[in-house]
Each structure stands twice: as C-alpha cells, then as structure tokens.
XYZ file of N, CA and C in Angstrom:
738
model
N 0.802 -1.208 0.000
C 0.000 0.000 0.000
C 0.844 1.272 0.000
N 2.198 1.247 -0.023
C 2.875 2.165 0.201
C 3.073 3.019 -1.024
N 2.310 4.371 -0.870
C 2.450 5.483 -2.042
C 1.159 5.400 -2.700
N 0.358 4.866 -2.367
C -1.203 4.581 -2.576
C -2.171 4.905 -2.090
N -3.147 5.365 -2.115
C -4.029 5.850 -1.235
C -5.302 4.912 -1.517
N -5.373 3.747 -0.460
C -6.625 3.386 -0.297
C -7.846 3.689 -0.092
N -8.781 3.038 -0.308
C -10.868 3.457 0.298
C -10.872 1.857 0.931
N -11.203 1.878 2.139
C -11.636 0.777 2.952
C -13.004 1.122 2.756
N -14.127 -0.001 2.773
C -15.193 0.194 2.645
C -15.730 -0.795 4.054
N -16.808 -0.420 4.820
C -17.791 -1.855 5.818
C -15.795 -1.884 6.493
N -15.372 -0.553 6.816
C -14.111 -0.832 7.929
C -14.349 -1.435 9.405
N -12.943 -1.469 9.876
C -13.191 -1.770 11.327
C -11.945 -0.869 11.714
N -11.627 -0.326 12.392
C -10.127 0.722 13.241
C -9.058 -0.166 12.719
N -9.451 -1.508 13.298
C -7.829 -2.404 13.154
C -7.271 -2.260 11.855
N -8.003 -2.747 11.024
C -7.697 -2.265 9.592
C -7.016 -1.186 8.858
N -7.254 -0.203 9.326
C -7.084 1.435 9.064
C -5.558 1.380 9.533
N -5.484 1.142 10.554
C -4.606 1.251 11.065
C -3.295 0.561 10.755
N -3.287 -0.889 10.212
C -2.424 -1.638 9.466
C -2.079 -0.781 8.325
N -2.947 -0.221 7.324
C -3.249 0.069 6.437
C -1.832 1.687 6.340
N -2.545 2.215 7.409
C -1.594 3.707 7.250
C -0.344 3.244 7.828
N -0.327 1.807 8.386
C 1.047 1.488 8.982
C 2.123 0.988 8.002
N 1.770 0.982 6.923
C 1.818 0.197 5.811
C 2.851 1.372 4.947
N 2.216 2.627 4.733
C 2.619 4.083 4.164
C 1.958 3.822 3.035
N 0.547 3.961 3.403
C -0.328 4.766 2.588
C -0.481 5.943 2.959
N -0.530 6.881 1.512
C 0.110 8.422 1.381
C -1.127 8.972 2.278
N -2.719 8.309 2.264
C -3.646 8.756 2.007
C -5.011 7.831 2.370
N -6.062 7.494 3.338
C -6.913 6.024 3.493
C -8.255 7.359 3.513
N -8.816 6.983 2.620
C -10.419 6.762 2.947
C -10.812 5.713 3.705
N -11.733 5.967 4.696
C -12.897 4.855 5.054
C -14.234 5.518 4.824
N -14.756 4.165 4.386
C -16.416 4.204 4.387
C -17.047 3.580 5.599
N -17.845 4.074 6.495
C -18.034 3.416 7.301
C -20.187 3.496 7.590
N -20.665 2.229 7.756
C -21.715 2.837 7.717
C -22.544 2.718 9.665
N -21.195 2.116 10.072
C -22.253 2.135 11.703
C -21.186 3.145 12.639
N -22.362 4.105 12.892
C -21.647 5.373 13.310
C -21.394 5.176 14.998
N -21.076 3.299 15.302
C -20.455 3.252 16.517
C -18.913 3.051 16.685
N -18.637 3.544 15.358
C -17.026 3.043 15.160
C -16.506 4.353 14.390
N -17.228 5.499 14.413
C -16.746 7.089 14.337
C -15.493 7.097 15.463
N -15.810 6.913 16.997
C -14.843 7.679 18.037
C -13.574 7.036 17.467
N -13.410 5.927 17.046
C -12.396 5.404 17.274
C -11.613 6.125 16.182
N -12.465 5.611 15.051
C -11.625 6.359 13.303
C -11.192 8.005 13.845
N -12.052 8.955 14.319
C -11.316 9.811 14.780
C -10.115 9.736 15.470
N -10.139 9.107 16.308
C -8.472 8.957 17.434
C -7.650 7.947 16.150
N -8.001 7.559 15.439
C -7.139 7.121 14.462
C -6.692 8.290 13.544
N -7.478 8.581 13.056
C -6.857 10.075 12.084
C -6.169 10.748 12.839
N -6.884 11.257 14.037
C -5.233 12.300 14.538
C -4.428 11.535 14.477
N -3.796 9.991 15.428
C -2.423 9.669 15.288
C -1.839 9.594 14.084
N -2.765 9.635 13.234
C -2.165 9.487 11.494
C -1.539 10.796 11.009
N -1.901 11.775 11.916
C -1.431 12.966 10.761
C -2.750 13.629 10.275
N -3.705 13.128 10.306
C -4.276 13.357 9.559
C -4.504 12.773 8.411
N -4.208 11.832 7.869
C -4.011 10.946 6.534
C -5.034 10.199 6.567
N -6.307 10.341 7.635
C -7.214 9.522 7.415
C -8.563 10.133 6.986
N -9.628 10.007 6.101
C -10.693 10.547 5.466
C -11.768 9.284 6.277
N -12.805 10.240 6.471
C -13.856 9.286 7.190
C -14.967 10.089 6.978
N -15.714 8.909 6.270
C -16.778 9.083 5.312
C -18.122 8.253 5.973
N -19.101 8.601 6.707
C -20.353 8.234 7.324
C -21.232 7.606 6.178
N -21.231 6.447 5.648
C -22.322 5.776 4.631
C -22.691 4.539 4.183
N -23.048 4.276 3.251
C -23.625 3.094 3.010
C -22.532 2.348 1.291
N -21.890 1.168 1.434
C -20.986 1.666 0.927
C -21.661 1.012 -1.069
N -23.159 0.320 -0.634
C -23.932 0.073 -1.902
C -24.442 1.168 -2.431
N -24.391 2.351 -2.066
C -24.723 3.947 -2.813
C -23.582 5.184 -2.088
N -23.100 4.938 -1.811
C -21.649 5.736 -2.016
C -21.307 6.094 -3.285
N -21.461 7.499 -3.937
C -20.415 7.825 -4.687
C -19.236 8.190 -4.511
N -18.310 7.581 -4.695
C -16.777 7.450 -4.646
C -16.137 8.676 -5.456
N -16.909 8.975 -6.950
C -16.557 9.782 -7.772
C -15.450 11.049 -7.388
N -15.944 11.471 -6.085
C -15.646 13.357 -5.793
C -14.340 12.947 -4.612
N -14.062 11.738 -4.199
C -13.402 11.257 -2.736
C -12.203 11.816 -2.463
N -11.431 12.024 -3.836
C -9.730 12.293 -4.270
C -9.952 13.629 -5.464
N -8.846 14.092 -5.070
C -8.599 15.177 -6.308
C -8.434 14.082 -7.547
N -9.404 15.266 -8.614
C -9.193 14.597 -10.034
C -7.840 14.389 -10.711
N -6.738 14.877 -10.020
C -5.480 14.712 -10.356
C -5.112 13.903 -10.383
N -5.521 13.053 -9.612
C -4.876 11.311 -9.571
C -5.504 10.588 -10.680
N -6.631 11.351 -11.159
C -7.304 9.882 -12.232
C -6.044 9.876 -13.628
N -6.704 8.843 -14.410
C -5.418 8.403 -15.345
C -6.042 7.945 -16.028
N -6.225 8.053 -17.587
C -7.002 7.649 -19.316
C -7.401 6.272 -18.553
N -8.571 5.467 -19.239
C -9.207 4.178 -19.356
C -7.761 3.073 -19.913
N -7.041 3.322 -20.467
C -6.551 2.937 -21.439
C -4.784 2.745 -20.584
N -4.412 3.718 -19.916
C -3.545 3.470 -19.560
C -3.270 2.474 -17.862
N -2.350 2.380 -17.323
C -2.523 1.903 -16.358
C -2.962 2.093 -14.805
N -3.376 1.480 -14.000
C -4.409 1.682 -12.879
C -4.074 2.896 -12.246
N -4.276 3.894 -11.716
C -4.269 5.092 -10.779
C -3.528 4.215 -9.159
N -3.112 5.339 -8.466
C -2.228 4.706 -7.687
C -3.822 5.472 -5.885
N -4.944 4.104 -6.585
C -6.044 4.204 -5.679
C -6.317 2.552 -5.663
N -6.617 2.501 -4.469
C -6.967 0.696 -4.382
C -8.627 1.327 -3.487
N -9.363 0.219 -3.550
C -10.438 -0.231 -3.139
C -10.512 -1.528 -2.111
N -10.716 -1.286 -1.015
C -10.512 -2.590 0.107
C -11.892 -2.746 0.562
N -12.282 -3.970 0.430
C -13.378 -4.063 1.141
C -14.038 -5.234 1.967
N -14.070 -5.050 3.602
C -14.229 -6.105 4.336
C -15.977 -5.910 4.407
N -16.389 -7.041 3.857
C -17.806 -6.654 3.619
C -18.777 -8.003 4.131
N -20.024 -7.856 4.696
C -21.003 -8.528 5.302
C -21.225 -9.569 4.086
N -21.814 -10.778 4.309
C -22.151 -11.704 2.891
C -23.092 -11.226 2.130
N -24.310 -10.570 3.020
C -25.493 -10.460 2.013
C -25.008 -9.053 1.305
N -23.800 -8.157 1.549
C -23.879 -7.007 0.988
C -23.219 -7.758 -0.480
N -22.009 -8.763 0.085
C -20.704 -8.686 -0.944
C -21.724 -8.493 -2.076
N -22.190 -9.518 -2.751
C -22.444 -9.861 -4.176
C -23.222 -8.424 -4.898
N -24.117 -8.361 -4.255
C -25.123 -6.844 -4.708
C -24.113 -5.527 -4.934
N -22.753 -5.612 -3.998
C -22.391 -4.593 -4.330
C -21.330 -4.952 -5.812
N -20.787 -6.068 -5.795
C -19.964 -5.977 -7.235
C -20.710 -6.006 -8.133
N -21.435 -6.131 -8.128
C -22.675 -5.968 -9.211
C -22.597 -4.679 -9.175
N -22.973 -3.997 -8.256
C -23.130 -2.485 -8.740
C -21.550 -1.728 -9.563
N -20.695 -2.181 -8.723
C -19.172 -1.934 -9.190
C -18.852 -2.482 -10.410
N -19.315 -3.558 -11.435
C -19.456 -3.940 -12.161
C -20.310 -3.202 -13.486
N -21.218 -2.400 -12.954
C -21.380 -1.829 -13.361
C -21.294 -0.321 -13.918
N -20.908 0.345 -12.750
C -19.814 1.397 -12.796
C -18.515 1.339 -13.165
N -18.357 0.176 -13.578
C -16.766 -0.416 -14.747
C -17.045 -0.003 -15.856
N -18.355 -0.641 -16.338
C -18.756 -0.642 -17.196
C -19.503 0.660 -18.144
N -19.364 1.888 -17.062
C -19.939 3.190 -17.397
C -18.745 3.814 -17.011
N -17.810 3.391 -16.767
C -16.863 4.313 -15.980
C -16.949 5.444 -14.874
N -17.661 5.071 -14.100
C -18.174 6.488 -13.241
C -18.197 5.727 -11.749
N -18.053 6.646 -11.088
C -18.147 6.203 -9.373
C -16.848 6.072 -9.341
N -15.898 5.067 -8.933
C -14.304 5.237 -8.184
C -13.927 5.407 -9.569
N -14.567 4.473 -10.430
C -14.210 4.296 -11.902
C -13.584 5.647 -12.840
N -14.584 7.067 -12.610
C -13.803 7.679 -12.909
C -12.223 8.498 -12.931
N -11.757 7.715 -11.885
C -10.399 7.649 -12.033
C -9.364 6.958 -12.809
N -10.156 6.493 -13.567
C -9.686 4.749 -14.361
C -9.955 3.678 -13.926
N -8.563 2.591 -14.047
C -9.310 1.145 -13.613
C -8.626 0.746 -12.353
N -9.455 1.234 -11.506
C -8.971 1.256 -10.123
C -9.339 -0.529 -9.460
N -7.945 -0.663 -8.886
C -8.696 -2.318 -8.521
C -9.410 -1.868 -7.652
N -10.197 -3.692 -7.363
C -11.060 -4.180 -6.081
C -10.570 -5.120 -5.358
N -10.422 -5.146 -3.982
C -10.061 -6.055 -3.445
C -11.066 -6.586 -2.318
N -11.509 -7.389 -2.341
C -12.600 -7.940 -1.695
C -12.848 -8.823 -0.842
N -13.776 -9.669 0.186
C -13.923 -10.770 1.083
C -15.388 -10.732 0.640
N -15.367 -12.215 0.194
C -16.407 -13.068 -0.290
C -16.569 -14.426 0.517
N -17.626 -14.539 0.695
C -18.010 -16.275 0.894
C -17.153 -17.170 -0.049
N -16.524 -17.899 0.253
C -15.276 -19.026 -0.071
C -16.091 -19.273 -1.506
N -17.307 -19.861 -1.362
C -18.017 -20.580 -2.333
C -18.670 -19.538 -3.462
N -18.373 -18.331 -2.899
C -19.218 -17.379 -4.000
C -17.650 -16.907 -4.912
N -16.442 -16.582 -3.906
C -15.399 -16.002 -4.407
C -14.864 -17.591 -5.561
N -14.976 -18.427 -5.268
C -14.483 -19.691 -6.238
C -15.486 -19.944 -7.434
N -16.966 -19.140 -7.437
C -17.708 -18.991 -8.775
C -16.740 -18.344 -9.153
N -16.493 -17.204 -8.925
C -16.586 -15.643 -9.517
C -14.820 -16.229 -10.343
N -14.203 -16.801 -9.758
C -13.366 -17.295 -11.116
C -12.937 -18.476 -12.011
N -13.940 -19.363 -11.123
C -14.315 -20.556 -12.129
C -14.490 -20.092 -13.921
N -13.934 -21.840 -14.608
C -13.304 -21.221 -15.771
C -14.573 -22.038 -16.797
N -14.450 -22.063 -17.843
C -15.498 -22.864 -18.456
C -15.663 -24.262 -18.133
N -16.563 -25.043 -18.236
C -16.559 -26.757 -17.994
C -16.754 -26.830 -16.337
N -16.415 -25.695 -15.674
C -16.327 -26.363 -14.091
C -17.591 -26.105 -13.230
N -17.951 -27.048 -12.247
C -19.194 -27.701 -12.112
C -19.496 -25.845 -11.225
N -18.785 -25.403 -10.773
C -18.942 -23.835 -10.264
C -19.064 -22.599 -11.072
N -19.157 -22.731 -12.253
C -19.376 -21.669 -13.730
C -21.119 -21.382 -13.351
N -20.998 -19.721 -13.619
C -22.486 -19.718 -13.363
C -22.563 -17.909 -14.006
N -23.758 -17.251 -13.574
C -23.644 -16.191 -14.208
C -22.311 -15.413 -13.559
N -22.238 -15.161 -12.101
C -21.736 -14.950 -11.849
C -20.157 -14.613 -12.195
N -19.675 -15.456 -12.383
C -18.589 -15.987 -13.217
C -18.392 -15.297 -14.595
N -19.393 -14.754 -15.175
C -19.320 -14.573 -16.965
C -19.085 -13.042 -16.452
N -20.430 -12.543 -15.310
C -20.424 -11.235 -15.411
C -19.288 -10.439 -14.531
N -18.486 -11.065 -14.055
C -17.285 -10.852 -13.246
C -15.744 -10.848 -14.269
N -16.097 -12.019 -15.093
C -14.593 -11.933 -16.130
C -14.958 -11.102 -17.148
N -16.398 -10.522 -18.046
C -15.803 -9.794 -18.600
C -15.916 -8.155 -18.521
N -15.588 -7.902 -17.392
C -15.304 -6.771 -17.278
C -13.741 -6.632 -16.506
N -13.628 -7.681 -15.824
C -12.208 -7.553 -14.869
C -11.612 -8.711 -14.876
N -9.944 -8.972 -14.666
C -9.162 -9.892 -14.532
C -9.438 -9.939 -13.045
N -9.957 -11.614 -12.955
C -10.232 -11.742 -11.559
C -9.052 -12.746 -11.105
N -8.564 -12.466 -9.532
C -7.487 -13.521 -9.191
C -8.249 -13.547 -7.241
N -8.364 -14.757 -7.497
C -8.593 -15.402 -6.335
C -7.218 -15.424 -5.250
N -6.843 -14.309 -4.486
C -5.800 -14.785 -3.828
C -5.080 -15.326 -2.857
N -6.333 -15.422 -1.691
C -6.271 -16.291 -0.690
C -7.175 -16.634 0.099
N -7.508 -17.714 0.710
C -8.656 -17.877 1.610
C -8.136 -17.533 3.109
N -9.243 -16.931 3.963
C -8.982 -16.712 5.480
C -9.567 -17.718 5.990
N -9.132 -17.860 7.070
C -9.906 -19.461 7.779
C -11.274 -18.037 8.852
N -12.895 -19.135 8.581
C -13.946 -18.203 9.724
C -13.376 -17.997 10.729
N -12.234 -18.629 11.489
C -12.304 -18.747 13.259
C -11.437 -17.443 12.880
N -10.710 -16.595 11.882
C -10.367 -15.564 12.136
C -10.858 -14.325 12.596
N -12.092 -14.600 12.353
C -13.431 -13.012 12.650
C -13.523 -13.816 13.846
N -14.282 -12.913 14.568
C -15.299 -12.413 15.765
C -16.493 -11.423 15.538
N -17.811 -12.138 15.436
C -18.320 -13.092 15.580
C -17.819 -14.438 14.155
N -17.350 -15.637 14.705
C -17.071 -16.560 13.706
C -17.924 -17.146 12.647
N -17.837 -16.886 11.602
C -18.537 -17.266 10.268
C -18.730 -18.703 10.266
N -19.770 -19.752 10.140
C -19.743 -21.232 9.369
C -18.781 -21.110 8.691
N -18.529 -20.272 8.113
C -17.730 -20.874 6.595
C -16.310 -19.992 6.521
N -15.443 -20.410 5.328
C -14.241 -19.534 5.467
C -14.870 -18.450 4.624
N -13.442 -17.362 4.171
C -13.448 -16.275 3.242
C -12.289 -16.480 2.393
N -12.856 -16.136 0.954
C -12.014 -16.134 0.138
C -11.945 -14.209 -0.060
N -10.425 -13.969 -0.797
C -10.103 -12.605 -0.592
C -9.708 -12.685 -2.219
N -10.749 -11.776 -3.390
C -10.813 -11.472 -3.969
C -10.178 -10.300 -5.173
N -9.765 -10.551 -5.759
C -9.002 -8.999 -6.432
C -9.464 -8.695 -8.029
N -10.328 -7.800 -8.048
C -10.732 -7.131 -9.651
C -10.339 -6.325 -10.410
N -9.530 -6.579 -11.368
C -8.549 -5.269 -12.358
C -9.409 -5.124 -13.390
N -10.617 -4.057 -13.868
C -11.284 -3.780 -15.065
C -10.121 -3.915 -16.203
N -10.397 -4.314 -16.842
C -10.112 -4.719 -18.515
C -10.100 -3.421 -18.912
N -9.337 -3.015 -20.176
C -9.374 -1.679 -21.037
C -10.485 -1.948 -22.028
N -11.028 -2.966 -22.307
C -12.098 -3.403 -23.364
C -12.578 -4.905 -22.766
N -14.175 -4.626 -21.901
C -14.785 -5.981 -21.940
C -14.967 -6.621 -23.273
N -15.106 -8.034 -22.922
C -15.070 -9.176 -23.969
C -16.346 -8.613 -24.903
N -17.486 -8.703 -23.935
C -18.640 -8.272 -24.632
C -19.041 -6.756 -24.367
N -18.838 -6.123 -25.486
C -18.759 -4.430 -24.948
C -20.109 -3.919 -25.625
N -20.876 -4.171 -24.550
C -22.515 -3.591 -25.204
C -22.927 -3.512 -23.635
N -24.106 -2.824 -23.644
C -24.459 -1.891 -22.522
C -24.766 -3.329 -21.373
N -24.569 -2.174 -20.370
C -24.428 -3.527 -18.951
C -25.901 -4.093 -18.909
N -27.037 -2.964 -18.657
C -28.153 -3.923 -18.303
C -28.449 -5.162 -19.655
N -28.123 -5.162 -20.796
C -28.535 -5.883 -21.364
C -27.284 -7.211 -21.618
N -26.237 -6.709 -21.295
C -25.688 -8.234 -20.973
C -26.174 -8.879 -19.970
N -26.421 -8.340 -18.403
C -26.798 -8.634 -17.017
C -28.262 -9.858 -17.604
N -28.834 -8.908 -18.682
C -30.356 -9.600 -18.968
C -30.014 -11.089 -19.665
N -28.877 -10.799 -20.558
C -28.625 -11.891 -21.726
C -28.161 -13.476 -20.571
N -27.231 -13.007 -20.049
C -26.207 -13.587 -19.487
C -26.999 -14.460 -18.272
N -28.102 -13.374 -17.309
C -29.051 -13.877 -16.238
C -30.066 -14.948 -16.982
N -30.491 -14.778 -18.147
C -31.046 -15.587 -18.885
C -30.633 -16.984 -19.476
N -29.367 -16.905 -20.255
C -28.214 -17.789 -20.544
C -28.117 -18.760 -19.534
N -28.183 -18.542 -18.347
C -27.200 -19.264 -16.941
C -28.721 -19.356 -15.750
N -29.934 -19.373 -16.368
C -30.918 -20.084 -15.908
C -30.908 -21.239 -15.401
N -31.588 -21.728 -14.097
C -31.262 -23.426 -14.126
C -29.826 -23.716 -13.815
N -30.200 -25.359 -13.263
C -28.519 -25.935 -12.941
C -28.153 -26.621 -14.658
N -29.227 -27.564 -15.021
C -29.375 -28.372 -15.724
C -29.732 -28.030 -17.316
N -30.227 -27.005 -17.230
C -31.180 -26.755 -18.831
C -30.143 -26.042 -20.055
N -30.857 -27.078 -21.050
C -29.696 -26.774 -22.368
C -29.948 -25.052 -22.853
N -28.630 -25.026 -23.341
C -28.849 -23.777 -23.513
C -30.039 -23.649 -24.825
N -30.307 -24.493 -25.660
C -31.203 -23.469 -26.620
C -32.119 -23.538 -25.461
N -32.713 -24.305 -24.735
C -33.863 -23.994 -23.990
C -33.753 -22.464 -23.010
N -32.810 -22.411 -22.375
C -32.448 -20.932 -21.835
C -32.820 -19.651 -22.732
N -32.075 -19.856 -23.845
C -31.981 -19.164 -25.238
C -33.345 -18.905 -25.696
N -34.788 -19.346 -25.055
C -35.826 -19.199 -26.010
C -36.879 -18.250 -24.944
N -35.898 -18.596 -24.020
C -36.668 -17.269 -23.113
C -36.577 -15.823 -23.296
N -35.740 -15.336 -24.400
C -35.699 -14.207 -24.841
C -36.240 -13.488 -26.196
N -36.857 -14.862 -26.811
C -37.920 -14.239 -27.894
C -39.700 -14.868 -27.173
N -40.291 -14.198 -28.168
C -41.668 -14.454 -27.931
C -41.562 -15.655 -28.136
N -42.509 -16.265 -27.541
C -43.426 -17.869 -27.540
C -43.670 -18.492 -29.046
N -44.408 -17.743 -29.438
C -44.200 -18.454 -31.374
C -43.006 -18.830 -31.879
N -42.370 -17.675 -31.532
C -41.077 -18.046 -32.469
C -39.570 -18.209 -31.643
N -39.895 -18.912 -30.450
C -39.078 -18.974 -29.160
C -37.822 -19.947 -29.529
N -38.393 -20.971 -30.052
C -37.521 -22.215 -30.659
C -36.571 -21.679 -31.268
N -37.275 -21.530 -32.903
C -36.561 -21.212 -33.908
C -35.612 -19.959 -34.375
N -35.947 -18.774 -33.437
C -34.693 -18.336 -32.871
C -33.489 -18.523 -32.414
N -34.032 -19.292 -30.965
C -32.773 -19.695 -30.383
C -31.943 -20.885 -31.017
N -32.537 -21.735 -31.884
C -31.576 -22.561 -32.578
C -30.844 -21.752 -33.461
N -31.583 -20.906 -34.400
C -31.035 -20.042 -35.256
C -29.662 -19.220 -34.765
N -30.111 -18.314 -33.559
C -29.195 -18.106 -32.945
C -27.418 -18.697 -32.283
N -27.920 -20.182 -32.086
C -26.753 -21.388 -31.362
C -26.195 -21.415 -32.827
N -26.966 -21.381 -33.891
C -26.083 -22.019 -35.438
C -25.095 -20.842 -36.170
N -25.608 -19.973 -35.721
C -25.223 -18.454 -36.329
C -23.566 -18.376 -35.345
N -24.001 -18.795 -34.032
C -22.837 -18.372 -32.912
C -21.618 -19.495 -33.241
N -21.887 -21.040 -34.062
C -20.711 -21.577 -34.227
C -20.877 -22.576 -32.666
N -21.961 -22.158 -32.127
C -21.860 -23.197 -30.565
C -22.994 -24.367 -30.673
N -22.855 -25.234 -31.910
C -23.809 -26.106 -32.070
C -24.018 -27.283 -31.359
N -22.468 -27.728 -31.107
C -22.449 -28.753 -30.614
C -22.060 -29.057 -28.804
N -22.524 -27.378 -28.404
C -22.219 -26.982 -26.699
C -23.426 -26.631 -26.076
N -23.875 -27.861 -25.778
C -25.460 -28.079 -25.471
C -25.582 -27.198 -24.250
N -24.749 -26.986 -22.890
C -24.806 -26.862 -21.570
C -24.522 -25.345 -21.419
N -24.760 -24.633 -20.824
C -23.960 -22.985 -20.228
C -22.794 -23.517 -19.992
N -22.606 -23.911 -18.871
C -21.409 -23.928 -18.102
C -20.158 -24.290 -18.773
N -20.154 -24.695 -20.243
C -18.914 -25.115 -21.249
C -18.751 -23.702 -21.903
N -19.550 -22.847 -21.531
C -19.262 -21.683 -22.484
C -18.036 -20.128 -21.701
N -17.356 -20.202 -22.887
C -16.515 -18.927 -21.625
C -17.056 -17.830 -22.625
N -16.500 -16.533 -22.254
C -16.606 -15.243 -21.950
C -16.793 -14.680 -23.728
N -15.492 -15.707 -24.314
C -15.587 -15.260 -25.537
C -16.666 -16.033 -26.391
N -16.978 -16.988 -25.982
C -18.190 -17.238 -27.365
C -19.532 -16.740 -26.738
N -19.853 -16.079 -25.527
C -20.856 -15.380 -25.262
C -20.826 -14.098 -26.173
C-alpha cells in the first residue's frame, strides 16, 4: 500500500490502522455504523491526519468526488495509484460488485479515475464462482459477469475462526482489475439480462435458456437459429461456455 491511497469500505479501526502502517500516502474509510466514528477519529489524529472518514452506506456511495481529479489516469492506460478494500457482510458482498461492475462498465463512481482495482472478502463458495473457468461444475452467471469486465485472481482464503463473531464458513479474498475493453462491450443492463437468462437453471440446455428471450411463437426457432449463427452447435450446456463465445 505504500504510495497509494486506499478506500476501505464496511471498515473496522484495526484495519485502518495496518493500512496507514503500511505508508499509505492517504486512506479513505467508508463506514456505515456510526459506533465506530470515536475510534476512526483517534485514528486520524495519530495518522497525521491521513485519514478521510466518510459516514455511509458503501452500496450507494459515490466514490466519484473522494480524491482530487489529479490522480485519475485515461481508461486505457494503467491503474491510478487508488486501491479499493473491502471487508464486507455476505449479504452485501455480491449486490455490491454488481453495482461496481457496473460502474466499470460506465466508468463512473471510483471508476472515474480509471481502472482502479477491487479487493474484496467473499463467501469461499461465492469467491471460487466468480473465477471458475469454463466446464467447471462452479461456472455460473456470476462468473461470466465478473470476467468480462475484470481480470479476476482469487488470492487467498482466510480461515472463519479468524473473525469475531465466527462465520460457518471460510473467506475467500478477492481482487478485480477492469479490462481496457470488456469481452462483450454492449451496454451492462442488457448483458446482465442476456447472461441472467443464458445461466438459468442448474441443468437446462442452452437453446432452452436461449428461447426465453424471444416471444413464444417463435421462441424455438430463434434460439436454434441463434446457437447455429454463434458456431456453438455442438455446446449443449452454459457452463462449457466462456466469456468469448458469449
């Protein structure tokens, strides 16, 4: 983190504190339970001041205004020297990369700085979709709508007995680098639609998936039309399909 200026998002003090111990130039936190203000304060003074503390919710947070526009850097060139950390509740994780996923995909929110990573804590079993590869029994939408917008790297699991209160399950710790050009570069809600559609069901062939997106008359003969046109005739299942023949 050193020469970087992080955004912790769903923080805790301990964190922050590693974090500026680290020599980050610069830490945002997002924090949304305002019983962990006193502390982030007595943390910023010992910091210098180097700490930003931001009262919110971190699924409608605009990030956009957080840093001087000086730091942002072209789509095209390489990442801005801003990271994104986020120790996050289960039911938030997924809803929010979705939203971040989508602000990749418009470039706006942290995004307008460029392609700022994500670094994340996911449910073990949700973070091992999200980079499952084609053919594997864990490929799901998830998975499609996560690779093509970002190089995803799974980089380590935490064991539950590490938190307090202890999780059933472990955490996998997540990392998202937006792409300079998604695979499929057409507007987000209508991949989200294609793709949520596509990856219906555990079991169902894809033309059958595939016919849920034309009318009823001509539901079939579309979607075959469609599988023959795409060159994927003989890839009956979703889950054999990667990023590029979507």
């Amino acid at each position: 983190m050193k020469n970087s200026i992080p955004i912790i998002c769903s923080t805790v003090t301990v964190c922050c504190r590693s974090i500026l111990g680290q020599g980050a130039t610069r830490l945002a936190a997002i924090e949304k339970d305002p019983r962990f203000l006193p502390s982030l304060h007595l943390l910023r003074e010992a910091s210098g001041d180097r700490l930003d503390i931001h009262l919110g919710d971190a699924l409608s947070f605009n990030m956009a205004n957080i840093f001087p526009h000086s730091l942002a850097r072209d789509w095209t060139a390489e990442p801005p020297d801003i990271r994104v950390l986020g120790i996050l509740p289960f039911n938030v994780a997924t809803p929010l990369i979705i939203r971040w996923l989508s602000n990749m995909s418009a470039r706006d929110n942290i995004f307008s700085y460029g392609r700022v990573p994500l670094t994340l804590t996911f449910q073990q079993e949700v973070a091992e979709r999200m980079v499952a590869p084609p053919g594997d029994k864990r490929r799901s939408r998830l998975s499609v709508m996560c690779q093509n917008w970002a190089r995803v790297n799974y980089n380590f699991t935490i064991p539950g007995a590490a938190f307090v209160p202890k999780p059933e399950v472990n955490v996998g710790v997540v990392t998202f680098t937006p792409l300079v050009k998604p695979y499929i570069d057409l507007p987000f809600p209508m991949v989200e639609r294609i793709i949520a559609t596509i990856f219906h069901g555990k079991r169902k062939h894809l033309v059958n998936n595939l016919s849920a997106l034309f009318p009823k008359p001509m539901a079939k003969r579309f979607s075959e039309q469609m599988i023959a046109e795409s060159g994927l005739g003989g890839r009956e299942y979703w889950k054999t399909l990667s990023v590029l023949d979507l």
